[in-house]
């Protein structure tokens, strides 16, 4: 007998011998000469399963090639239209899902026939089993009567149903968005202080750096101090819809530090008998430019004294007086001082333009030598070029221009703070070159509001930082008024919207789908082998397997109740290619 009944050697569990042991009556099967067999299409079923997987893989590869080679990075507004691009994308996704669905369907059918022959099953359960992989059939098999033999076909049917997610998620691998920014050479403003002399009369320099500055440049520098850095900036040509770049430039720098108390010359504020500010020492701010010789911090390489800016001040706050009885906001507040040295410096600027908004920031990278008060000899330019850079040859006039321009930035900046502020009779008397410039680094609020005078950053220790930041921003503002340009590599976006293809998303979805379909195919081929051939779920197949059994005919011709029919247990015989009625042992 060729029935497969053993499980110990890895063969399938068929029950043809089992139904004979239950008492198959002789002559229960009709025999015809040259009888039709229901397993004649086995090679086609195998080709459908294996060929379907390969064909689906080819469609998936074509989908990837279509998106990556023809669609990705192309302008959304170009032909073909968005409708056809998305439509073709969906067609590929549905084609893969349908092809894998066919593969899973053939595999599920073989599992269903195998399950029908694995044990006696009520007809009600068979009704649901042969409806697989329909969703209502899957749900019906989760209701009693239960059987462990129903698990494989149900799992295969679930695998097929999950393929619907391929049509949902795989099209998401294609989206539209801004094109990637391209690295492009563009011409941008910079600060080249060796060109465009800022002095009033370059011929009168005569080796001195103290020449008068042209009024137009005084106005430019003053404006740059008191307005946001990008106020007068124009978007660089070639910047497109958005761009960003970094730029290194050399200019005057300022280095600030707090003076020790013994070097502060501003006297503390005193009070009178009425507990008001006395008025004798009425100054609470003083700004001046000075030269201090024989100083390590201020001395340049040639022995000349360097240019310094000095702030001396006393903070005042009506809201936080040390003694509430005293109506003097400066009482018991110690005088402070910050000294700033003008030096050569290197800056790094970052520029960004997007959404029609320009943002520019610059940071001081390193300091060079202090600015000298006179030009060095023609053969010694070490203090006038960036640290480590060679001296130019044959271009001493450009060195002179550079030195004048460096000094011009320092001179106009420091002059803006020259003067003093006094507090007499509860009133503020200001004698400052540029009160607007002062308010960039100090907060000054006068009475009748609660009086307040303190560094902008709040803490006196940060006054030096605010001065450095103000000077740095000033160098950015000056760029907008000069004609200095340089070429940099910038990230430029031209404003185009392109198709973006994410291959990882596509192959993640397809990978999961192919893994499930391949597993389903392996089980389908295994059950096909166990069934000794492929069996179709067609009506003719059912007709053939039912009409061959006289038992079923005799049984059902007397039944008048459908519930009795659905409760009747029958079993499929792969050997006999027929269903038979299972008789319970007495």
GROMACS .gro file of C-alpha atoms in nm, residues 1-6 11-17 19 37-43 45-46 110-111 113-115 117 523-536 572-578:
model
   50
    1UNK     CA    1   0.000   0.000   0.000
    2UNK     CA    2   0.141   0.344  -0.097
    3UNK     CA    3  -0.045   0.545   0.165
    4UNK     CA    4   0.167   0.795   0.359
    5UNK     CA    5   0.089   0.744   0.726
    6UNK     CA    6   0.419   0.770   0.912
   11UNK     CA    7   0.650   1.184   0.540
   12UNK     CA    8   0.299   1.331   0.530
   13UNK     CA    9   0.003   1.230   0.747
   14UNK     CA   10  -0.261   1.080   0.519
   15UNK     CA   11  -0.552   0.885   0.654
   16UNK     CA   12  -0.657   0.655   0.371
   17UNK     CA   13  -0.581   0.355   0.595
   19UNK     CA   14  -1.097   0.554   0.685
   37UNK     CA   15  -0.834   1.231  -1.232
   38UNK     CA   16  -0.848   1.564  -1.045
   39UNK     CA   17  -0.468   1.600  -1.019
   40UNK     CA   18  -0.390   1.634  -1.387
   41UNK     CA   19  -0.276   2.001  -1.358
   42UNK     CA   20   0.010   1.952  -1.111
   43UNK     CA   21   0.290   2.093  -1.333
   45UNK     CA   22   0.029   2.461  -1.026
   46UNK     CA   23   0.399   2.428  -0.955
  110UNK     CA   24  -0.328   2.287  -0.146
  111UNK     CA   25  -0.324   2.338   0.232
  113UNK     CA   26  -0.727   2.000   0.049
  114UNK     CA   27  -0.461   1.854   0.275
  115UNK     CA   28  -0.653   1.969   0.583
  117UNK     CA   29  -0.804   1.479   0.439
  523UNK     CA   30   0.417   2.520   0.247
  524UNK     CA   31   0.207   2.510  -0.069
  525UNK     CA   32   0.462   2.290  -0.251
  526UNK     CA   33   0.492   2.070   0.057
  527UNK     CA   34   0.116   2.015   0.074
  528UNK     CA   35   0.105   1.957  -0.302
  529UNK     CA   36   0.356   1.678  -0.255
  530UNK     CA   37   0.162   1.541   0.040
  531UNK     CA   38  -0.155   1.539  -0.168
  532UNK     CA   39   0.035   1.347  -0.439
  533UNK     CA   40  -0.057   1.619  -0.686
  534UNK     CA   41  -0.224   1.958  -0.715
  535UNK     CA   42  -0.601   1.983  -0.666
  536UNK     CA   43  -0.818   2.269  -0.788
  572UNK     CA   44  -1.124   1.358   0.186
  573UNK     CA   45  -0.915   1.069   0.053
  574UNK     CA   46  -0.625   1.179  -0.164
  575UNK     CA   47  -0.574   0.821  -0.285
  576UNK     CA   48  -0.936   0.771  -0.385
  577UNK     CA   49  -0.981   1.135  -0.487
  578UNK     CA   50  -1.316   1.142  -0.314
   0.00000   0.00000   0.00000
